[in-house]
XYZ file of C-alpha atoms in Angstrom:
692
model
C 44.256 34.874 -31.758
C 41.345 33.327 -34.165
C 39.275 30.542 -32.912
C 36.593 30.528 -35.428
C 36.784 27.778 -36.753
C 34.622 24.911 -36.044
C 36.650 21.455 -36.802
C 39.908 21.319 -34.839
C 42.517 21.228 -37.896
C 40.557 24.910 -38.721
C 41.221 25.551 -35.100
C 44.868 24.486 -35.922
C 45.694 26.127 -38.671
C 44.348 29.282 -37.338
C 46.577 28.913 -34.248
C 49.821 28.380 -36.142
C 48.845 32.212 -38.141
C 48.682 33.659 -35.501
C 51.570 32.608 -34.237
C 53.512 33.087 -38.116
C 52.194 36.524 -37.701
C 54.403 37.946 -34.337
C 57.785 36.111 -35.484
C 58.873 39.535 -36.701
C 57.725 41.085 -33.801
C 61.057 42.896 -33.089
C 60.981 44.424 -36.485
C 58.095 46.337 -35.873
C 58.152 49.982 -34.913
C 57.673 50.525 -30.983
C 54.307 50.618 -29.916
C 54.223 54.004 -28.632
C 50.266 54.023 -27.443
C 51.302 50.947 -23.815
C 51.241 52.731 -20.696
C 52.904 50.804 -17.627
C 50.137 49.989 -15.044
C 47.285 50.042 -17.347
C 44.735 47.755 -18.822
C 46.758 47.051 -22.640
C 45.294 44.883 -24.313
C 42.038 43.424 -24.334
C 40.000 40.036 -25.639
C 37.415 40.271 -28.115
C 34.630 37.740 -28.856
C 32.093 38.608 -30.758
C 28.566 36.157 -30.082
C 27.027 35.607 -33.542
C 24.298 33.333 -32.907
C 22.509 32.071 -29.979
C 24.753 28.697 -29.328
C 27.724 31.362 -28.368
C 25.732 33.756 -26.285
C 24.980 29.846 -24.726
C 28.052 29.690 -24.238
C 29.364 33.018 -23.260
C 26.065 32.578 -20.150
C 27.397 29.419 -19.020
C 31.109 31.010 -18.724
C 29.841 33.666 -16.938
C 28.418 31.756 -14.347
C 30.972 29.439 -13.720
C 33.061 32.134 -13.470
C 31.478 33.521 -10.820
C 31.631 30.001 -9.064
C 35.180 30.178 -9.770
C 36.569 33.834 -9.120
C 36.621 33.177 -5.083
C 38.486 30.247 -5.666
C 41.072 32.013 -8.406
C 41.560 34.924 -6.208
C 42.695 32.384 -3.095
C 45.475 30.744 -5.888
C 46.192 33.141 -7.447
C 47.805 35.890 -5.000
C 48.733 38.841 -7.612
C 45.164 38.970 -8.789
C 43.376 41.788 -6.910
C 40.542 42.681 -8.856
C 38.273 42.070 -10.496
C 34.802 43.754 -12.157
C 31.891 41.868 -14.647
C 30.469 44.310 -16.437
C 27.961 41.895 -17.412
C 26.625 41.055 -13.962
C 27.674 44.881 -11.799
C 29.961 42.175 -9.307
C 33.445 43.182 -8.313
C 35.835 40.505 -6.981
C 37.894 41.986 -4.639
C 41.312 40.209 -2.691
C 41.591 41.864 0.263
C 45.157 40.501 0.851
C 43.374 39.661 4.817
C 44.291 36.277 6.198
C 44.502 34.892 9.383
C 47.079 32.201 9.528
C 45.432 29.882 12.007
C 48.811 27.051 12.515
C 51.793 27.950 10.314
C 50.708 25.999 7.451
C 46.712 27.329 7.676
C 45.189 30.217 6.953
C 42.207 31.741 6.525
C 42.036 34.803 4.073
C 38.769 36.479 2.555
C 37.349 37.322 -0.441
C 35.147 39.981 -0.757
C 32.386 40.166 -3.372
C 30.206 43.699 -4.789
C 26.749 43.514 -6.324
C 25.740 47.556 -7.245
C 26.815 50.388 -6.259
C 25.424 50.449 -2.439
C 28.851 50.607 0.115
C 27.107 48.135 1.819
C 26.666 45.343 -0.716
C 29.909 43.861 0.136
C 30.279 40.036 1.241
C 33.135 38.150 2.351
C 33.814 34.524 1.481
C 36.002 32.838 4.369
C 38.251 30.296 3.172
C 40.762 28.042 4.345
C 43.813 27.055 2.809
C 47.113 24.541 2.279
C 50.615 24.378 0.512
C 53.280 22.429 -0.235
C 55.481 23.287 -2.746
C 53.122 24.991 -4.894
C 50.404 23.002 -4.470
C 47.097 24.511 -2.312
C 44.318 23.017 -1.391
C 41.616 24.655 -0.565
C 37.730 24.770 1.074
C 35.061 27.503 2.245
C 34.217 28.253 5.001
C 32.762 30.613 7.445
C 33.554 31.886 11.580
C 30.471 31.456 13.659
C 31.480 33.063 17.471
C 34.909 31.734 17.822
C 34.090 28.505 15.786
C 35.182 27.116 12.104
C 32.225 25.953 10.519
C 33.177 24.355 7.446
C 30.706 25.493 3.710
C 29.618 22.588 0.925
C 31.952 23.296 -2.030
C 28.964 24.411 -4.232
C 28.281 22.355 -6.848
C 30.075 22.631 -10.589
C 33.086 24.321 -9.357
C 35.788 22.152 -10.808
C 38.009 20.095 -7.938
C 41.695 20.917 -10.135
C 43.438 24.168 -10.290
C 45.774 25.302 -12.427
C 45.898 28.926 -11.043
C 42.451 29.279 -13.113
C 40.114 26.408 -13.190
C 40.122 22.915 -14.488
C 36.485 23.026 -16.131
C 35.096 19.131 -16.605
C 36.709 18.267 -13.423
C 33.640 18.964 -11.062
C 33.035 14.475 -11.043
C 36.530 14.143 -9.977
C 35.959 13.595 -6.147
C 37.568 14.703 -3.342
C 36.949 16.595 -0.225
C 38.929 19.852 -0.922
C 39.902 21.869 -4.234
C 43.780 21.610 -5.302
C 45.351 23.902 -7.082
C 49.079 23.592 -8.309
C 50.275 26.051 -11.490
C 52.499 23.051 -12.854
C 49.557 20.790 -13.486
C 49.970 19.006 -17.071
C 46.496 19.677 -18.233
C 44.747 18.050 -21.227
C 44.502 19.628 -24.359
C 41.216 20.562 -23.880
C 42.062 21.779 -20.123
C 39.484 19.552 -18.751
C 40.934 17.076 -16.609
C 45.027 16.542 -15.953
C 46.831 12.928 -16.407
C 46.635 10.734 -14.285
C 46.871 7.715 -15.967
C 48.900 4.133 -15.885
C 50.518 3.072 -18.369
C 53.149 0.264 -18.803
C 55.407 2.870 -20.358
C 56.376 5.821 -17.611
C 54.160 8.466 -18.776
C 56.476 11.342 -16.978
C 53.281 14.383 -17.604
C 51.081 11.424 -15.763
C 54.034 11.464 -12.784
C 54.951 14.972 -12.039
C 50.494 14.938 -11.697
C 50.219 11.820 -9.850
C 52.439 14.023 -7.192
C 51.260 16.706 -7.291
C 47.514 14.789 -5.857
C 49.723 13.136 -3.236
C 50.880 16.414 -2.147
C 47.648 17.676 -1.605
C 46.220 14.234 -0.027
C 49.439 14.631 2.488
C 47.637 18.723 3.087
C 43.923 17.057 2.862
C 45.546 15.060 6.206
C 47.206 17.714 7.759
C 43.569 19.859 7.790
C 41.808 17.133 8.570
C 43.651 16.674 12.131
C 43.672 20.212 12.731
C 39.874 20.719 12.174
C 38.607 17.196 14.346
C 41.299 17.942 17.108
C 39.472 21.609 17.492
C 35.854 20.157 16.770
C 35.442 22.269 13.278
C 31.967 22.173 12.299
C 30.445 20.375 9.766
C 33.158 17.778 9.011
C 31.375 15.565 7.022
C 31.810 17.939 4.705
C 35.728 16.389 4.981
C 34.413 13.235 4.252
C 33.528 14.337 0.001
C 35.003 10.983 -1.238
C 32.987 8.396 -3.195
C 33.804 6.070 -6.323
C 33.774 8.530 -9.755
C 30.244 7.209 -10.767
C 32.319 7.872 -14.761
C 36.064 7.510 -14.741
C 37.184 9.968 -17.472
C 39.750 8.970 -19.659
C 42.292 10.935 -18.324
C 42.158 9.348 -15.146
C 42.712 5.960 -13.859
C 40.171 4.300 -12.011
C 42.722 1.286 -10.642
C 45.086 4.138 -9.587
C 42.133 6.554 -8.305
C 40.875 3.420 -6.416
C 44.131 2.815 -4.236
C 45.699 5.901 -4.197
C 42.801 8.522 -3.119
C 39.965 6.895 -2.366
C 41.522 3.419 -0.228
C 43.728 6.054 1.098
C 41.855 8.923 2.557
C 38.648 6.184 3.925
C 40.895 4.553 5.670
C 42.586 7.477 7.090
C 38.344 8.693 7.615
C 37.888 5.909 9.434
C 39.879 6.407 12.657
C 39.781 10.240 12.529
C 37.144 11.685 14.846
C 34.699 13.068 13.146
C 31.468 11.971 13.562
C 28.979 14.225 15.409
C 26.893 12.109 17.645
C 23.907 11.474 19.146
C 25.103 12.843 23.050
C 26.924 15.608 21.119
C 30.650 13.965 21.450
C 32.993 13.049 18.251
C 34.076 10.300 17.588
C 36.044 7.841 15.130
C 34.233 5.362 12.900
C 35.700 2.276 14.400
C 37.696 1.858 17.173
C 41.691 2.233 17.478
C 41.882 -1.558 16.857
C 39.783 -1.345 14.191
C 36.214 -2.888 15.593
C 32.858 -0.552 14.291
C 32.198 2.200 16.826
C 29.512 4.294 15.053
C 26.499 2.867 13.968
C 24.938 4.385 10.555
C 21.235 3.340 10.824
C 20.125 2.455 7.532
C 16.682 1.251 5.574
C 14.935 1.679 3.037
C 13.919 4.709 3.492
C 14.368 8.196 5.043
C 10.995 7.508 7.601
C 13.010 4.181 8.879
C 16.167 5.663 9.230
C 15.110 8.545 11.413
C 12.264 6.026 13.124
C 15.526 3.460 13.579
C 17.444 5.985 15.018
C 14.742 6.700 17.533
C 14.466 3.624 18.628
C 18.940 2.428 18.830
C 18.705 6.575 20.471
C 17.508 4.882 24.397
C 20.173 1.927 24.104
C 23.697 3.853 22.609
C 23.587 7.402 21.395
C 26.920 7.689 22.096
C 27.576 5.326 18.839
C 24.709 6.710 16.676
C 25.367 9.894 13.753
C 22.991 13.317 14.846
C 19.952 13.719 13.706
C 20.690 15.938 11.190
C 23.551 13.430 10.033
C 21.581 10.928 10.155
C 21.039 11.396 5.624
C 24.553 12.574 4.787
C 26.087 9.884 6.178
C 23.437 7.457 4.931
C 24.979 9.148 1.594
C 29.238 9.136 2.364
C 29.584 5.183 4.613
C 30.828 2.584 2.523
C 31.333 -0.983 3.546
C 33.759 -0.895 6.276
C 31.548 1.651 8.066
C 29.168 0.552 10.637
C 25.829 -0.277 8.751
C 22.975 -0.571 11.370
C 19.916 -2.320 10.134
C 17.123 -4.100 11.951
C 18.913 -7.315 11.589
C 21.751 -5.904 13.578
C 20.298 -4.213 15.820
C 18.496 -7.469 16.259
C 21.629 -9.234 16.014
C 22.561 -6.832 19.656
C 19.173 -7.675 21.124
C 20.329 -11.647 21.042
C 23.355 -11.745 22.498
C 22.752 -9.150 25.179
C 20.242 -13.227 26.468
C 18.287 -11.787 28.357
C 15.808 -8.832 29.792
C 17.514 -7.969 32.548
C 20.809 -7.212 30.632
C 18.967 -5.432 27.881
C 17.265 -3.286 30.642
C 20.673 -2.316 32.016
C 21.562 -0.719 28.994
C 18.514 1.234 28.431
C 17.967 4.764 29.447
C 14.419 6.431 30.049
C 12.025 3.392 28.686
C 10.900 -0.359 29.797
C 13.001 -2.580 27.682
C 8.859 -3.575 27.023
C 8.189 -1.005 26.037
C 11.483 -0.487 23.649
C 10.853 -4.120 22.560
C 7.343 -4.173 21.073
C 8.133 -0.510 19.620
C 11.031 -2.677 17.984
C 8.702 -5.200 16.552
C 6.400 -2.704 15.579
C 9.620 -0.908 13.305
C 10.535 -4.158 11.726
C 7.052 -5.353 10.972
C 6.064 -1.959 9.182
C 9.311 -1.166 7.988
C 11.755 -3.788 7.078
C 11.520 -6.062 3.932
C 13.157 -8.477 6.209
C 10.597 -9.472 8.494
C 10.199 -12.495 8.099
C 13.787 -13.478 8.156
C 14.561 -11.175 11.445
C 11.929 -12.540 13.545
C 12.637 -16.560 12.055
C 16.096 -16.776 13.020
C 16.659 -13.673 15.657
C 16.237 -15.060 19.377
C 14.964 -11.633 20.068
C 11.854 -12.391 22.360
C 11.240 -12.988 25.847
C 9.464 -16.103 27.827
C 9.044 -15.798 30.727
C 12.148 -15.947 32.905
C 13.298 -12.987 30.810
C 15.502 -15.432 28.022
C 15.656 -14.212 24.844
C 14.937 -17.184 22.316
C 13.385 -17.955 18.468
C 9.843 -16.962 17.706
C 10.296 -20.511 16.498
C 9.921 -22.044 20.256
C 7.180 -20.149 21.971
C 3.858 -20.270 22.683
C 1.008 -17.635 24.226
C -0.258 -17.673 27.386
C -3.682 -17.730 27.351
C -3.391 -15.830 30.630
C -6.174 -18.431 33.002
C -2.817 -20.977 34.553
C -1.705 -19.223 37.664
C 1.739 -19.300 38.232
C 0.782 -22.083 41.109
C 0.553 -24.682 38.747
C 3.102 -22.618 36.657
C 6.238 -24.151 38.898
C 4.315 -27.418 40.194
C 4.449 -28.551 36.410
C 8.282 -27.456 36.310
C 9.219 -29.116 39.203
C 7.153 -32.298 37.401
C 9.953 -31.972 34.475
C 7.849 -29.879 32.264
C 8.928 -25.852 32.316
C 6.420 -24.118 30.336
C 7.311 -21.468 31.543
C 10.607 -21.369 29.350
C 8.475 -22.160 26.444
C 5.546 -18.711 26.735
C 6.333 -15.627 25.294
C 6.235 -12.826 28.663
C 3.029 -11.558 29.194
C 4.370 -7.808 28.648
C 5.046 -8.226 25.330
C 2.508 -7.575 22.400
C 3.581 -10.069 19.396
C 1.435 -12.317 18.006
C 3.165 -16.244 17.392
C -0.632 -17.638 15.766
C -3.892 -18.441 17.042
C -2.298 -22.193 17.118
C 0.754 -21.325 19.183
C -1.276 -21.005 22.865
C -0.801 -22.998 25.836
C -4.319 -22.682 28.324
C -5.318 -24.263 31.378
C -6.391 -27.153 29.341
C -2.430 -27.558 28.556
C -1.693 -27.487 32.302
C -4.377 -30.317 33.584
C -3.439 -32.473 31.279
C 0.536 -32.448 31.755
C 0.151 -32.480 35.236
C -2.040 -35.494 36.373
C 0.483 -36.689 33.624
C 3.216 -36.567 35.218
C 1.488 -37.129 38.799
C 0.132 -39.977 37.270
C 3.297 -41.563 35.730
C 5.437 -40.822 39.658
C 2.786 -41.781 41.630
C 2.412 -45.788 40.660
C 6.258 -46.098 40.860
C 6.312 -45.591 45.366
C 10.401 -44.394 44.934
C 10.089 -42.153 42.166
C 7.402 -40.394 43.934
C 9.775 -39.889 46.637
C 11.340 -37.531 44.717
C 8.454 -35.124 44.204
C 7.263 -35.216 47.986
C 7.970 -32.035 48.339
C 5.815 -31.063 45.021
C 3.044 -33.059 46.408
C 2.604 -30.643 48.802
C 2.401 -27.540 47.041
C -0.385 -29.215 44.785
C -1.854 -30.380 48.028
C -1.270 -27.295 49.349
C -3.306 -25.301 45.748
C -6.062 -27.726 46.651
C -6.709 -26.730 50.236
C -6.802 -23.080 48.874
C -9.021 -23.591 45.948
C -10.559 -26.369 46.269
C -14.045 -25.955 44.331
C -11.474 -25.065 41.049
C -9.463 -28.536 41.972
C -12.510 -30.406 41.923
C -13.461 -29.313 38.297
C -10.122 -29.294 36.771
C -8.298 -32.420 38.618
C -11.717 -34.966 39.057
C -9.972 -37.813 39.946
C -6.249 -36.825 41.498
C -8.454 -34.598 43.749
C -10.409 -37.531 44.938
C -7.956 -39.605 45.095
C -5.272 -37.060 46.624
C -3.758 -39.359 48.933
C -2.217 -41.440 47.286
C 0.579 -37.391 46.541
C 1.370 -38.492 50.420
C 4.175 -40.882 50.855
C 4.454 -43.908 53.602
C 6.075 -41.779 56.024
C 3.840 -38.768 55.805
C 0.678 -40.937 56.281
C 2.421 -43.019 59.482
C 3.344 -39.555 60.639
C -0.111 -37.975 60.597
C -1.613 -41.245 61.677
C 0.522 -40.755 64.778
C -0.387 -37.211 65.081
C -4.054 -37.753 64.826
C -3.303 -41.027 67.087
C -2.211 -38.284 70.017
C -4.410 -35.374 69.340
C -7.917 -37.598 70.007
C -5.770 -38.869 73.405
C -5.368 -35.427 73.779
C -8.864 -34.486 73.209
C -10.106 -37.006 75.462
C -7.882 -36.179 78.661
C -9.581 -32.639 78.308
C -12.548 -33.771 77.874
C -13.044 -31.866 74.658
C -14.903 -32.513 71.392
C -13.513 -30.056 69.380
C -10.135 -28.598 68.443
C -11.413 -24.854 68.575
C -11.486 -25.504 72.301
C -7.706 -26.347 72.596
C -7.071 -23.022 70.895
C -9.362 -21.190 73.452
C -7.777 -23.366 76.339
C -4.487 -22.198 74.916
C -5.392 -18.616 74.400
C -5.966 -18.672 78.294
C -3.450 -19.905 79.855
C -1.044 -16.905 78.571
C -3.201 -14.443 79.003
C -3.216 -16.362 82.635
C 1.086 -15.753 82.593
C 0.687 -11.763 81.979
C -1.052 -11.355 84.941
C 0.933 -8.740 87.320
C 1.386 -8.183 91.276
C 0.127 -4.316 92.214
C 3.275 -2.818 92.968
C 4.601 0.776 95.029
C 6.744 1.253 91.453
C 3.812 0.111 88.924
C 1.974 2.860 90.942
C 4.999 5.646 90.835
C 4.888 4.967 87.275
C 1.440 5.255 86.438
C 1.322 8.563 88.892
C -1.862 7.633 90.915
C -1.952 8.510 94.488
C -4.867 7.408 95.956
C -7.853 4.660 95.651
C -10.047 6.216 93.723
C -8.063 7.000 91.195
C -6.225 3.381 90.910
C -10.718 2.354 90.940
C -11.016 4.797 87.934
C -7.972 3.445 86.058
C -9.049 -0.533 86.717
C -12.138 -0.069 85.035
C -9.827 0.637 81.338
C -10.386 -3.606 79.563
C -7.016 -3.275 78.699
C -5.511 -2.185 82.380
C -6.985 -4.424 83.791
C -6.008 -7.647 81.492
C -2.114 -6.514 83.394
C -3.079 -6.584 86.499
C -4.381 -9.565 89.420
C -8.169 -8.737 90.686
C -6.978 -10.489 94.321
C -4.718 -7.709 95.202
C -5.577 -4.072 95.988
C -3.052 -1.407 96.843
C -3.251 -0.427 100.369
C -2.827 2.881 102.116
C 0.658 2.881 102.955
C 1.338 2.624 98.761
C -0.395 5.620 98.068
C 1.527 7.569 100.896
C 4.707 6.210 99.013
C 3.843 7.043 95.977
C 2.702 10.892 96.669
C 5.968 11.268 98.774
C 7.640 10.097 95.253
C 5.605 12.665 92.867
C 6.382 15.371 95.258
C 10.094 14.544 95.225
C 10.178 14.284 91.267
C 8.060 17.587 91.209
C 10.867 19.610 93.748
C 13.717 18.502 91.614
C 12.784 18.809 87.745
C 11.543 22.355 89.022
C 14.617 22.777 90.881
C 16.659 22.522 87.093
C 13.739 23.906 85.745
C 14.547 27.044 87.742
C 18.646 27.216 86.757
C 17.561 26.924 83.099
C 17.247 30.933 80.929
C 14.831 29.897 78.635
C 11.701 28.598 81.166
C 10.428 31.597 83.286
C 8.150 29.954 86.708
C 7.092 32.925 88.032
C 4.179 31.791 87.475
C 4.381 28.378 88.048
C 0.985 26.696 89.636
C 1.326 23.187 90.892
C -2.436 23.175 91.850
C -3.677 21.483 88.695
C -3.281 17.731 88.758
C -0.691 15.540 90.997
C 1.937 15.246 88.086
C 1.378 19.245 86.251
C 3.210 22.136 86.394
C 1.081 24.258 84.822
C 2.192 28.351 84.108
C 5.128 27.505 82.938
C 7.322 29.840 80.245
C 9.877 28.889 77.143
C 10.774 32.010 75.985
C 7.758 33.542 75.032
C 5.092 30.885 75.003
C 3.729 28.690 77.815
C 3.659 25.121 78.512
C 2.213 22.554 80.635
C 4.948 19.645 81.695
C 4.140 16.292 83.309
C 6.157 15.115 86.038
C 7.000 11.399 86.436
C 9.012 9.667 88.914
C 11.473 7.215 86.801
C 12.823 5.379 89.534
C 11.934 1.903 88.740
C 13.522 3.158 85.392
C 9.930 3.582 83.546
C 7.266 5.629 83.094
C 3.138 4.584 82.453
C 1.151 7.566 80.734
C -2.651 6.102 82.191
C -4.458 9.486 82.893
C -6.069 11.287 80.134
C -5.338 14.181 81.077
C -2.219 13.575 80.842
C -2.268 12.150 77.324
C -4.942 15.565 76.299
C -1.823 17.570 77.600
C 0.277 15.990 75.600
C -1.386 15.901 72.533
C -2.793 18.842 72.359
C -0.794 21.677 74.367
C 2.532 22.858 73.965
C 4.272 20.560 77.429
C 6.748 18.638 77.563
C 7.350 14.906 79.497
C 9.901 15.240 81.728
C 11.190 12.637 84.362
C 13.615 12.305 87.665
C 15.325 8.937 88.280
C 17.114 9.969 91.083
C 20.402 11.320 89.162
C 19.059 13.230 86.183
C 15.831 15.292 85.959
C 15.445 15.693 82.385
C 13.102 15.976 79.997
C 11.451 13.107 77.808
C 11.564 13.675 73.842
C 9.691 12.121 71.237
C 13.222 10.447 69.657
C 14.496 9.200 72.833
C 11.133 6.993 73.285
C 11.220 5.634 69.856
C 14.886 4.569 70.121
C 14.489 3.335 73.641
C 11.029 1.621 72.503
C 12.624 0.586 69.501
C 9.331 1.458 67.747
C 9.482 1.135 63.898
C 5.824 2.277 62.663
C 2.836 3.705 64.395
C -1.219 4.339 63.788
C -1.250 7.976 62.360
């Protein structure tokens, strides 16, 4: 083959001469040096200038990239050695069948002479008829990771690479030995013409088979959660359409078809580590891809949105990958779209229900700061979107809001609201850090002016004033709580506050005043405080109790001396009448009851295995059992009769024992001698809190 010519006519003529030279081949003598199974044919090309050397180097680089794919597509190739680089390429014929139609094959490459210098390259491939598709993969801990197709590799093979198809955007490499290539072998005919072109139609059929194989691979990879599924979405319009491709045909049959499939296939790894499709089954946008003017802005927008809906965001590492892949049908999350989501929530409460791990006001302040610094549409967003909460937490537009200077009390805001001017509706929430402008501020002076105006207009019409008597009462109460401030802010209204009462209230107050004056005259007193003292004294007198045997028994008092000591206590003294004194018979009776209670308790303790009464001492105090062992610990037991269903703990010694020593409180109600626990006291006395 003589290809030394520079022009097409020269090359054509030389090729024809080569053809003619073999026309009488059958008449030639038999070639006796042919060795079956050996390399008997060689092609020699002489590089006579720098251009030739440059072309050869480029060809060797292409060979290095394309040979592994050629091995996948041409199983007859077993071994190729490239003398120039010293590389040895070997088809291992080792393959793993993942499904009946998806296989994984390993191609081994050796550099140098060392035995351990082999590297393996894995490819997943599928076939239909004579059409085959392939992608590079890597197996990682029993999971398959899709690898990126190296830049510069032709996307179309006719058993051997068709150099020039590198820019043919398709997610996988396609091979068919029956492709009809162009004369320079830089593509295959995929054109559309008025008259049907059989070569182009055959090629289109092979491409359609490749698309069907791609769908099969895509579904399997998605269902089995292969890593880097975004690499199967690498399909975009061609930057330049060569003369062998119809732009309309490519966009309709490849681009649109594949993208439609991608929209409904779970291929997006989300921020919460799930795998989801770009659209929902009913065609609504599900995944939202951050979109902004810079990489930094996209990442910051992603961080803000992650507090809200991480399950519909791509994972952080894939933000930039998807930014280059998405098209008009995909959900694009820019600042305006996020503002629309905020606006749609309507209020702080609704937004708070959505956010995780951050307070809503903190989140909003982050968002405002972001759009101010990063977004060119800042002015448009803040002026057209209702994304700023007022003091009710409702989102409204910036143009409706004013800043709260901070000197207006909530009481006055409420009063003004009830008078018909709801300023909280137009005041920016205090937690929001956003400048509305110096001229958009409301202070106490504005509120005072509005209250004066509203009250004046309403009190002049007594019928209208009746509808606001509750509000007027609130204003009067505020005057009473803040007299000095009221005099300063509302001098005229404070001076004429009688106008805030309606006629009925004035009459009732006059009647009450007359009744009070009459009562004070009857009691011969001149101050209101004296009435209060009389009432308190009467309440105390009602609480005085007579001294009875049951009370003495409940207190455990057994002598007159003990009673006299007890009554010295002010709190106890106020409970009992000082006009009666307990008799000797009362104390004798009480002593007998205490002894009875002690005997009954001792009898029960004797029959309980955990108690040991061998060293029992009953002389410590009338109501104390000392020397009792519970297990290996010595304890004291306070015994009280409870025949009146109550116990009064008064003795300081008893309280000290119960507080500081290992001790128990037992009672005898003549039915069931038993221990009284802290839980019983809390429940029966309905105690829910006590000082510590």
